[in-house]
Coordinates of N, CA and C in Angstrom, one line a residue:
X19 N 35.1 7.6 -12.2 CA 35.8 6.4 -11.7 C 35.6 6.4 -10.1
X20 N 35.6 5.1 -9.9 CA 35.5 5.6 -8.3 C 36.7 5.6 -7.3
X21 N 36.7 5.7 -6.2 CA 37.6 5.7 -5.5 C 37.9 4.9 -4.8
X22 N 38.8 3.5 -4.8 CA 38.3 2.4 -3.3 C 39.0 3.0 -2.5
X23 N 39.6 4.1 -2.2 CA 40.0 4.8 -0.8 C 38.8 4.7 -0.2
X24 N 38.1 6.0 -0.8 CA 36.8 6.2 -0.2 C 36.0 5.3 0.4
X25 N 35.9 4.4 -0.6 CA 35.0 3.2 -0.2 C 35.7 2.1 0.7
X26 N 36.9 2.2 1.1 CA 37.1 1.2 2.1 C 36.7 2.5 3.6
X27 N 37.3 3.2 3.5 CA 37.2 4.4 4.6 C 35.7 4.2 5.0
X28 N 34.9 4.3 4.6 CA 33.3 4.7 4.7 C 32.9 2.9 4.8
X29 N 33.2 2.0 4.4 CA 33.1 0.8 4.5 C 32.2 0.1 6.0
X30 N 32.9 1.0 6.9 CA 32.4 0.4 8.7 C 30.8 0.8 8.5
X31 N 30.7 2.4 8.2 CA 29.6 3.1 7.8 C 28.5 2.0 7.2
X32 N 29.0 1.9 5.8 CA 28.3 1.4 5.2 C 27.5 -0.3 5.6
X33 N 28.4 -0.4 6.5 CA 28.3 -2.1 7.2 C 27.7 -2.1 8.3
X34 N 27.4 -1.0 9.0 CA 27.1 -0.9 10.5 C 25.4 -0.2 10.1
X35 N 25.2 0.3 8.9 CA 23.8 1.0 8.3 C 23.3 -0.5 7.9
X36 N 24.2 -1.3 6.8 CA 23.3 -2.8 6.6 C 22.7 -3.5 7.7
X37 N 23.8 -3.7 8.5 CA 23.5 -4.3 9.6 C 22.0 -3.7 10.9
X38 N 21.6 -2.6 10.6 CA 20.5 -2.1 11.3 C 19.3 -2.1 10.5
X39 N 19.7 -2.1 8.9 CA 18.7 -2.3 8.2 C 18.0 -4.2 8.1
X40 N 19.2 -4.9 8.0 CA 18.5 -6.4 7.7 C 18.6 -7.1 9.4
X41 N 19.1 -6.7 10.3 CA 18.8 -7.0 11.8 C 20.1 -8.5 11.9
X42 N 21.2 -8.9 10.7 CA 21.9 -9.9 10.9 C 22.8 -9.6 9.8
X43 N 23.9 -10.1 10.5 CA 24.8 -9.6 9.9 C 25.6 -10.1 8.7
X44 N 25.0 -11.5 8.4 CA 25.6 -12.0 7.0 C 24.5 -11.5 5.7
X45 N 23.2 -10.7 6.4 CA 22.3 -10.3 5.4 C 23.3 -8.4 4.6
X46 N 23.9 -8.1 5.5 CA 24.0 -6.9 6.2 C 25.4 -6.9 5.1
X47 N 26.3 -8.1 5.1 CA 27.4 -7.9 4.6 C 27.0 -8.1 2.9
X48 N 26.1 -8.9 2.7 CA 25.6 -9.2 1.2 C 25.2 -8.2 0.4
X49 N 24.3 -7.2 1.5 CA 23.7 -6.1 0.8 C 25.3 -5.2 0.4
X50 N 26.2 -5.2 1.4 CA 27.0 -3.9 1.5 C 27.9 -4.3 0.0
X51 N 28.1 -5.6 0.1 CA 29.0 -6.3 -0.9 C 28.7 -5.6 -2.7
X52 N 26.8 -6.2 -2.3 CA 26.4 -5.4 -3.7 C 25.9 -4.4 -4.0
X53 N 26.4 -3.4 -2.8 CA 26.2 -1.8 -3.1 C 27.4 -1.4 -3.5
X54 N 28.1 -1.8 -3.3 CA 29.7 -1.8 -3.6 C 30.1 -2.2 -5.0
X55 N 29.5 -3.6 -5.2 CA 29.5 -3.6 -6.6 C 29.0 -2.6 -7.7
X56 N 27.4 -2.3 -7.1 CA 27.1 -1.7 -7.9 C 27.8 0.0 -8.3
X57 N 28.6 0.2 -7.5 CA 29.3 1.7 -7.0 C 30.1 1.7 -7.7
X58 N 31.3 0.4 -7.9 CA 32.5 -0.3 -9.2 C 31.3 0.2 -10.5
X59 N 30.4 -0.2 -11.0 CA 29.8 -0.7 -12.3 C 29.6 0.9 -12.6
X60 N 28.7 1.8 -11.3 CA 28.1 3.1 -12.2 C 29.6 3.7 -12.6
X61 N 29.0 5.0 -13.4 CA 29.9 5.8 -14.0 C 29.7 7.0 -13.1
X62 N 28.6 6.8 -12.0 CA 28.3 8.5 -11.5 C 28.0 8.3 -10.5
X63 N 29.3 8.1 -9.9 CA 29.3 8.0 -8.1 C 29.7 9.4 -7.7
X64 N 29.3 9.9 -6.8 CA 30.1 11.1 -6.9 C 31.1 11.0 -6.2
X65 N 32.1 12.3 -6.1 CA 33.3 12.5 -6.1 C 33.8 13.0 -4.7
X66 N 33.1 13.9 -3.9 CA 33.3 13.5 -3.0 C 33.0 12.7 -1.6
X67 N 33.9 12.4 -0.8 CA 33.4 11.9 0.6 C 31.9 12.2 1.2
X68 N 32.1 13.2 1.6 CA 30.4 13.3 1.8 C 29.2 13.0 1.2
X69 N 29.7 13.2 -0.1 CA 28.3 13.0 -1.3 C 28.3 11.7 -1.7
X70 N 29.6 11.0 -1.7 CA 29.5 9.6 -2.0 C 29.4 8.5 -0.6
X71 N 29.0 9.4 0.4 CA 28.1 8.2 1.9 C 26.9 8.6 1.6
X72 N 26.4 10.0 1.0 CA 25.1 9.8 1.3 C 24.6 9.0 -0.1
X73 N 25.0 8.9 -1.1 CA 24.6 8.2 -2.5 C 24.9 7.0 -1.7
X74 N 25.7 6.2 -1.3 CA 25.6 4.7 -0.9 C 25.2 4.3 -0.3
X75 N 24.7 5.2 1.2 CA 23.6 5.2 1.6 C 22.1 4.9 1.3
X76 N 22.1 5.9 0.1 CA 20.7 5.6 -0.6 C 20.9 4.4 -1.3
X77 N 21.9 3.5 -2.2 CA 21.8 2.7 -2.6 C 21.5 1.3 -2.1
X78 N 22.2 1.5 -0.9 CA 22.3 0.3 0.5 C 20.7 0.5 0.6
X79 N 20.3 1.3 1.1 CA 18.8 1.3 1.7 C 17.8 0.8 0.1
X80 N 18.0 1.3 -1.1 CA 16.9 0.8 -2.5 C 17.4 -0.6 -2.2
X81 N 18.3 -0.9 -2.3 CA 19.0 -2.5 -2.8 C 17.9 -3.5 -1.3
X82 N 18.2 -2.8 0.2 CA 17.4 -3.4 1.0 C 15.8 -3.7 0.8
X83 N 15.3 -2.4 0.5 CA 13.6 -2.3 -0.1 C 13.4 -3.5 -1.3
X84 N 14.6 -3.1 -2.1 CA 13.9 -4.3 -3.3 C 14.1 -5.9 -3.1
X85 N 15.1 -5.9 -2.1 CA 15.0 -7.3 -1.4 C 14.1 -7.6 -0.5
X86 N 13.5 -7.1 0.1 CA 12.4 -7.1 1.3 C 11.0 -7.5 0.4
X87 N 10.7 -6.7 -0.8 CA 9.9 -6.6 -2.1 C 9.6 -7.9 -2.9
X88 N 11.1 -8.6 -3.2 CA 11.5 -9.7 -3.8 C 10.9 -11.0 -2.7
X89 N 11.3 -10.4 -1.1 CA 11.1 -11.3 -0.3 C 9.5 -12.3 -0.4
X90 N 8.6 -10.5 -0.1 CA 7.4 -10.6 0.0 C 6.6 -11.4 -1.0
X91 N 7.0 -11.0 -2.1 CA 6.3 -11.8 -3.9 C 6.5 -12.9 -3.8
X92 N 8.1 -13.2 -3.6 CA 8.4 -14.6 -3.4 C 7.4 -15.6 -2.5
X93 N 7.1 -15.3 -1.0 CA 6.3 -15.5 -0.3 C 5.1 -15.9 -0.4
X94 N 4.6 -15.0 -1.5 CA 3.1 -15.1 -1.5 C 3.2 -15.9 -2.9
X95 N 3.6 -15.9 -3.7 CA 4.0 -16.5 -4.7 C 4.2 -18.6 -4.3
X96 N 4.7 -18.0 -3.5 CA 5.0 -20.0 -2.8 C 4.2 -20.3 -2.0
X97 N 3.3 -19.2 -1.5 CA 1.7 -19.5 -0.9 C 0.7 -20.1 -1.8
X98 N 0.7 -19.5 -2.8 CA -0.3 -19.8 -3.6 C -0.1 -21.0 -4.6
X99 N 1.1 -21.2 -4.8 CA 1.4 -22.4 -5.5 C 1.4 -23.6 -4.8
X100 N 1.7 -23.4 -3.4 CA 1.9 -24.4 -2.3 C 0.2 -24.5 -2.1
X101 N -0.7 -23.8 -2.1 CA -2.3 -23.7 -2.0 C -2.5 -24.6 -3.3
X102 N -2.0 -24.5 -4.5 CA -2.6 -25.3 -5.4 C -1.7 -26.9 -5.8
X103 N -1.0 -26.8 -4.9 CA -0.4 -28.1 -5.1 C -0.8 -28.8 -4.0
X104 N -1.0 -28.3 -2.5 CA -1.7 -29.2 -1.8 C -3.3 -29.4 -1.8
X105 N -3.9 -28.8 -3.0 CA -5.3 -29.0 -3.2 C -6.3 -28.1 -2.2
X106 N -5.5 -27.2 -1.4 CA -6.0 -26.5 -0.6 C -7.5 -25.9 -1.1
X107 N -8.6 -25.8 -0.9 CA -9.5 -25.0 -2.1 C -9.3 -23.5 -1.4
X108 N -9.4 -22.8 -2.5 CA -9.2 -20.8 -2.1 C -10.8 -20.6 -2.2
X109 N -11.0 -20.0 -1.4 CA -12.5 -18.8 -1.5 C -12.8 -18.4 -2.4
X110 N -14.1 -18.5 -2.2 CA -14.8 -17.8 -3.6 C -13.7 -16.4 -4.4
X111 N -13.9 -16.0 -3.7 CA -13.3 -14.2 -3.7 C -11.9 -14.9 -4.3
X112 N -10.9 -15.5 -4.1 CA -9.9 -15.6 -4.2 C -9.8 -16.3 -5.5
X113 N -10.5 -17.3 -5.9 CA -10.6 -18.1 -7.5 C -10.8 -16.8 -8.0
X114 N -11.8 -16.1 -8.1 CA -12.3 -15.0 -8.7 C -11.0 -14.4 -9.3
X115 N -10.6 -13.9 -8.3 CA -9.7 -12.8 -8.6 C -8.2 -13.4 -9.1
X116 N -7.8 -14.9 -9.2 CA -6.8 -15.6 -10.0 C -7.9 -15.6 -11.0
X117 N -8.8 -16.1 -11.3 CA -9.6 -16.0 -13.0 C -9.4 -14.5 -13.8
X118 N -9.4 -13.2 -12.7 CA -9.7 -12.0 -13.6 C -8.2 -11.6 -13.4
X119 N -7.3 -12.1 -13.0 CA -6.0 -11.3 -13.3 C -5.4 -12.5 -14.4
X120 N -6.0 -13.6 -14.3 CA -5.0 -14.4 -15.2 C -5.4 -14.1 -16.8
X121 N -6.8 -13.4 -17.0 CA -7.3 -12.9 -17.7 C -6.9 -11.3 -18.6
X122 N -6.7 -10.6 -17.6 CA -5.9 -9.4 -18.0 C -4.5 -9.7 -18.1
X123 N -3.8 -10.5 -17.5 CA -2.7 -11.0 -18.3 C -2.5 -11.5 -19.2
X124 N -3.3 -11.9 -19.8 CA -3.5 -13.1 -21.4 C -3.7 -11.4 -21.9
X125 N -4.7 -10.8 -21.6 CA -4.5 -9.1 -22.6 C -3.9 -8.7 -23.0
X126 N -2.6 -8.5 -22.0 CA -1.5 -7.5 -22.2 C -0.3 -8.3 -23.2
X127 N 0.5 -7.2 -23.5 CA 1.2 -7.7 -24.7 C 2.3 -8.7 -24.0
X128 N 3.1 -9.4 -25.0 CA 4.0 -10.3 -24.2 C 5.2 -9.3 -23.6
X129 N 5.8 -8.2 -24.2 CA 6.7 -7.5 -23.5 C 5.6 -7.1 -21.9
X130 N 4.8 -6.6 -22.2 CA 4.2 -6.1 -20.5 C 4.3 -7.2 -19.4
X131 N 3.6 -8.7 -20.3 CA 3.1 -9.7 -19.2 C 5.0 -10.0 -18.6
X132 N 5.7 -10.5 -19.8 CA 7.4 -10.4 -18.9 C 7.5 -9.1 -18.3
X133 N 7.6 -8.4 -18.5 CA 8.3 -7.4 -17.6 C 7.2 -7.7 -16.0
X134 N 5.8 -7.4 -16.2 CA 5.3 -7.6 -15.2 C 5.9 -9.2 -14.0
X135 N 5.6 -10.3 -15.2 CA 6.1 -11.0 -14.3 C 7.9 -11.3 -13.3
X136 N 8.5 -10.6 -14.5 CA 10.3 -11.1 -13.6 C 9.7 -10.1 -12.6
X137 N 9.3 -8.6 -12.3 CA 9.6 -7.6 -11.4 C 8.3 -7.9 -10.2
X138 N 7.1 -8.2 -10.7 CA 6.3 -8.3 -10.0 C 5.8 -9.5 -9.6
X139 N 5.9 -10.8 -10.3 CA 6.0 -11.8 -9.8 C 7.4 -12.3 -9.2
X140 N 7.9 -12.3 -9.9 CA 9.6 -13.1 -9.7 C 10.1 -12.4 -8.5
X141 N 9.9 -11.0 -8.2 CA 10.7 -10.1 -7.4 C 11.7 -9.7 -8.0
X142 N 12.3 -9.4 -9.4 CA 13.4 -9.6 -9.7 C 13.7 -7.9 -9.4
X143 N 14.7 -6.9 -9.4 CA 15.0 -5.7 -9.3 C 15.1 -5.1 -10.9
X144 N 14.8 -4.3 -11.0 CA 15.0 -3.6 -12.5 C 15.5 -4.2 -13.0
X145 N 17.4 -3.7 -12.4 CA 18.3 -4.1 -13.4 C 18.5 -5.8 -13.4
X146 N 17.8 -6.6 -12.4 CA 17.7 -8.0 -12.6 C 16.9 -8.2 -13.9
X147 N 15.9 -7.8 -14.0 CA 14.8 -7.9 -15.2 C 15.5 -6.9 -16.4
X148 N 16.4 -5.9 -16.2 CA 16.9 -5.6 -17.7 C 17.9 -6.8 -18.1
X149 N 18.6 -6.9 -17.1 CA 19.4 -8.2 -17.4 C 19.2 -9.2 -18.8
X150 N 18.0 -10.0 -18.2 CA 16.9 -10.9 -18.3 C 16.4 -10.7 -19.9
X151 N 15.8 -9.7 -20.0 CA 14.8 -9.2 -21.0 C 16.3 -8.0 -22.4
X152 N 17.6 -8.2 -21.6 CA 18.5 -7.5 -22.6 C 18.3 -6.3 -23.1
X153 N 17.4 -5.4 -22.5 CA 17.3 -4.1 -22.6 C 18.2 -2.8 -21.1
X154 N 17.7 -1.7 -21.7 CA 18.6 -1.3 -20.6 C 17.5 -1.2 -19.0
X155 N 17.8 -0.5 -18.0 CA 16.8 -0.8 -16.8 C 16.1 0.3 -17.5
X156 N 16.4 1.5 -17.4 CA 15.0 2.9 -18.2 C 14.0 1.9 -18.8
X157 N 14.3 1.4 -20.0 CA 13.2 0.5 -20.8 C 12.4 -0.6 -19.4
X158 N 12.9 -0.9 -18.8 CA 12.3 -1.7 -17.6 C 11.4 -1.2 -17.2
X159 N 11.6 0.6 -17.0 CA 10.9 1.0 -15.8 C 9.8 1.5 -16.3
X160 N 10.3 1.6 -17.6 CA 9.1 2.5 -18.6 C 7.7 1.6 -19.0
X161 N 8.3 0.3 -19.5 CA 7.3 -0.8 -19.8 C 7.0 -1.5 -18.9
X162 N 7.3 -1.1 -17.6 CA 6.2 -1.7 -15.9 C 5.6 -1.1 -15.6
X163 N 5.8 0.5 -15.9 CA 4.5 1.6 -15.6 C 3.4 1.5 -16.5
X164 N 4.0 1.4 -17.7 CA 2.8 0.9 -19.0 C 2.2 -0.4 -18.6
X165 N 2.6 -1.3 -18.3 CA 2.5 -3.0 -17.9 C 1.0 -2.7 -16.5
X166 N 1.6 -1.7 -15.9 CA 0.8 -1.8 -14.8 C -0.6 -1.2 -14.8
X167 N -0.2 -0.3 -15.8 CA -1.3 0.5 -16.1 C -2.1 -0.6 -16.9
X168 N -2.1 -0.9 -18.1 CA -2.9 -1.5 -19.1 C -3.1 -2.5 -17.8
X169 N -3.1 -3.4 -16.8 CA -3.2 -4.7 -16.3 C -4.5 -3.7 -15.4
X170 N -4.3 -2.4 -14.6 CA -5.6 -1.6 -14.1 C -6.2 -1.5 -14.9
X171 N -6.1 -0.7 -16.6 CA -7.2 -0.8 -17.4 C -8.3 -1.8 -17.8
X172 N -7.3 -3.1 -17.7 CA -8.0 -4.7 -18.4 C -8.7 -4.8 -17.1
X173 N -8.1 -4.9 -15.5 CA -9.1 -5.2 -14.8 C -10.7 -4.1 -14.4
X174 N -10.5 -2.8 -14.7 CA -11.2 -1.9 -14.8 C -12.3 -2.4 -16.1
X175 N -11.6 -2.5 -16.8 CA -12.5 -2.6 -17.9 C -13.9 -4.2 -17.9
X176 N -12.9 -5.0 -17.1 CA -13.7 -6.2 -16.7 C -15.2 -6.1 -15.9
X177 N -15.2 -4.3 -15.5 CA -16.4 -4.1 -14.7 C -16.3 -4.9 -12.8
X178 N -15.0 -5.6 -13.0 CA -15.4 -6.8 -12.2 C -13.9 -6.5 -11.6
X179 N -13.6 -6.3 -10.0 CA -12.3 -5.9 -9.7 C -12.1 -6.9 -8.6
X180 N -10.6 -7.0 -8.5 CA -10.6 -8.4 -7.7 C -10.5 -7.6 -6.1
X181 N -10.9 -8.6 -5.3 CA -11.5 -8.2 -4.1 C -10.5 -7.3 -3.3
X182 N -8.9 -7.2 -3.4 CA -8.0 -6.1 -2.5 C -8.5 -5.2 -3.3
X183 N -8.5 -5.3 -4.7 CA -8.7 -3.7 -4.9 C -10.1 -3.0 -4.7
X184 N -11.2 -3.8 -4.7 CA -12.7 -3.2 -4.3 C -12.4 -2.8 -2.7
X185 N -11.5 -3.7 -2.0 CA -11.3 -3.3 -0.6 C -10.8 -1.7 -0.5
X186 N -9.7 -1.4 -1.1 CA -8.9 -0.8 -1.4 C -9.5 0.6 -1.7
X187 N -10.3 0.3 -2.6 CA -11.5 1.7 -3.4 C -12.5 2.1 -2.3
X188 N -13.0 1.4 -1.4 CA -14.0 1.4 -0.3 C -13.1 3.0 0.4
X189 N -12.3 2.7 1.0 CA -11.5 3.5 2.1 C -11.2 4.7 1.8

């Protein structure tokens, strides 16, 4: 169980770490809010003071990454849709490589292509996509490593790799 001693005590901590990590401070209070929550929900916070700053620590900081993560997909995600709704034409290279991924997605099974899409398209965080998909997060994590794999085997297998990753292989 946890302690909201603890967690109000350690609270400045925990607010004054968000606040360095998102550079503003209503970003800063959102993250701390839902590190906190998530601290209420686990069953294995630990017990003491010291061990439970440095675990919310680490949580504050994953919760930042997977929003930064979420940020980025989203982004590029509203790039590309915004590219095909204003008729923008994409590069050779770039049709290409929506033809051979849209391709290896039609391969993969429908649990891979969802999981792939809430976490890797959507941005969603694990436990957003276990949510989603009503499994626990493990099962999430397990069928995106598989998801990701079989989506490298299909495009491997296509002989034909889309151009970040031939870049990628070069170096």
């Amino acid at each position: 169980m946890v302690d909201h001693d603890k967690i109000l005590r350690l609270r400045p901590q925990f607010t004054a770490y968000a606040y360095a990590l998102c550079g503003d401070a209503c970003d800063g209070d959102d993250l701390v809010q839902e590190a906190i929550a998530r601290a209420l929900e686990s069953g294995s916070v630990p017990d003491t003071l010291p061990d439970m700053r440095h675990w919310m620590f680490r949580v504050i900081r994953n919760l930042y990454i997977d929003r930064q993560r979420r940020k980025k997909v989203r982004s590029e995600y509203s790039a590309s849709y915004k590219r095909l709704i204003d008729g923008e034409p994409a590069g050779e290279d770039n049709r290409l490589d929506s033809i051979l991924i849209r391709q290896a997605m039609a391969a993969l099974s429908p649990n891979h292509r969802e999981v792939l899409y809430l976490v890797d398209v959507m941005g969603m965080s694990y436990a957003e996509a276990a949510n989603v998909m009503t499994v626990a997060t493990g099962t999430v994590m397990s069928r995106l490593s598989r998801a990701r794999r079989a989506m490298v085997d299909e495009l491997e297998g296509s002989n034909v790799r889309p151009m970040r990753a031939r870049r990628k292989r070069k170096t």
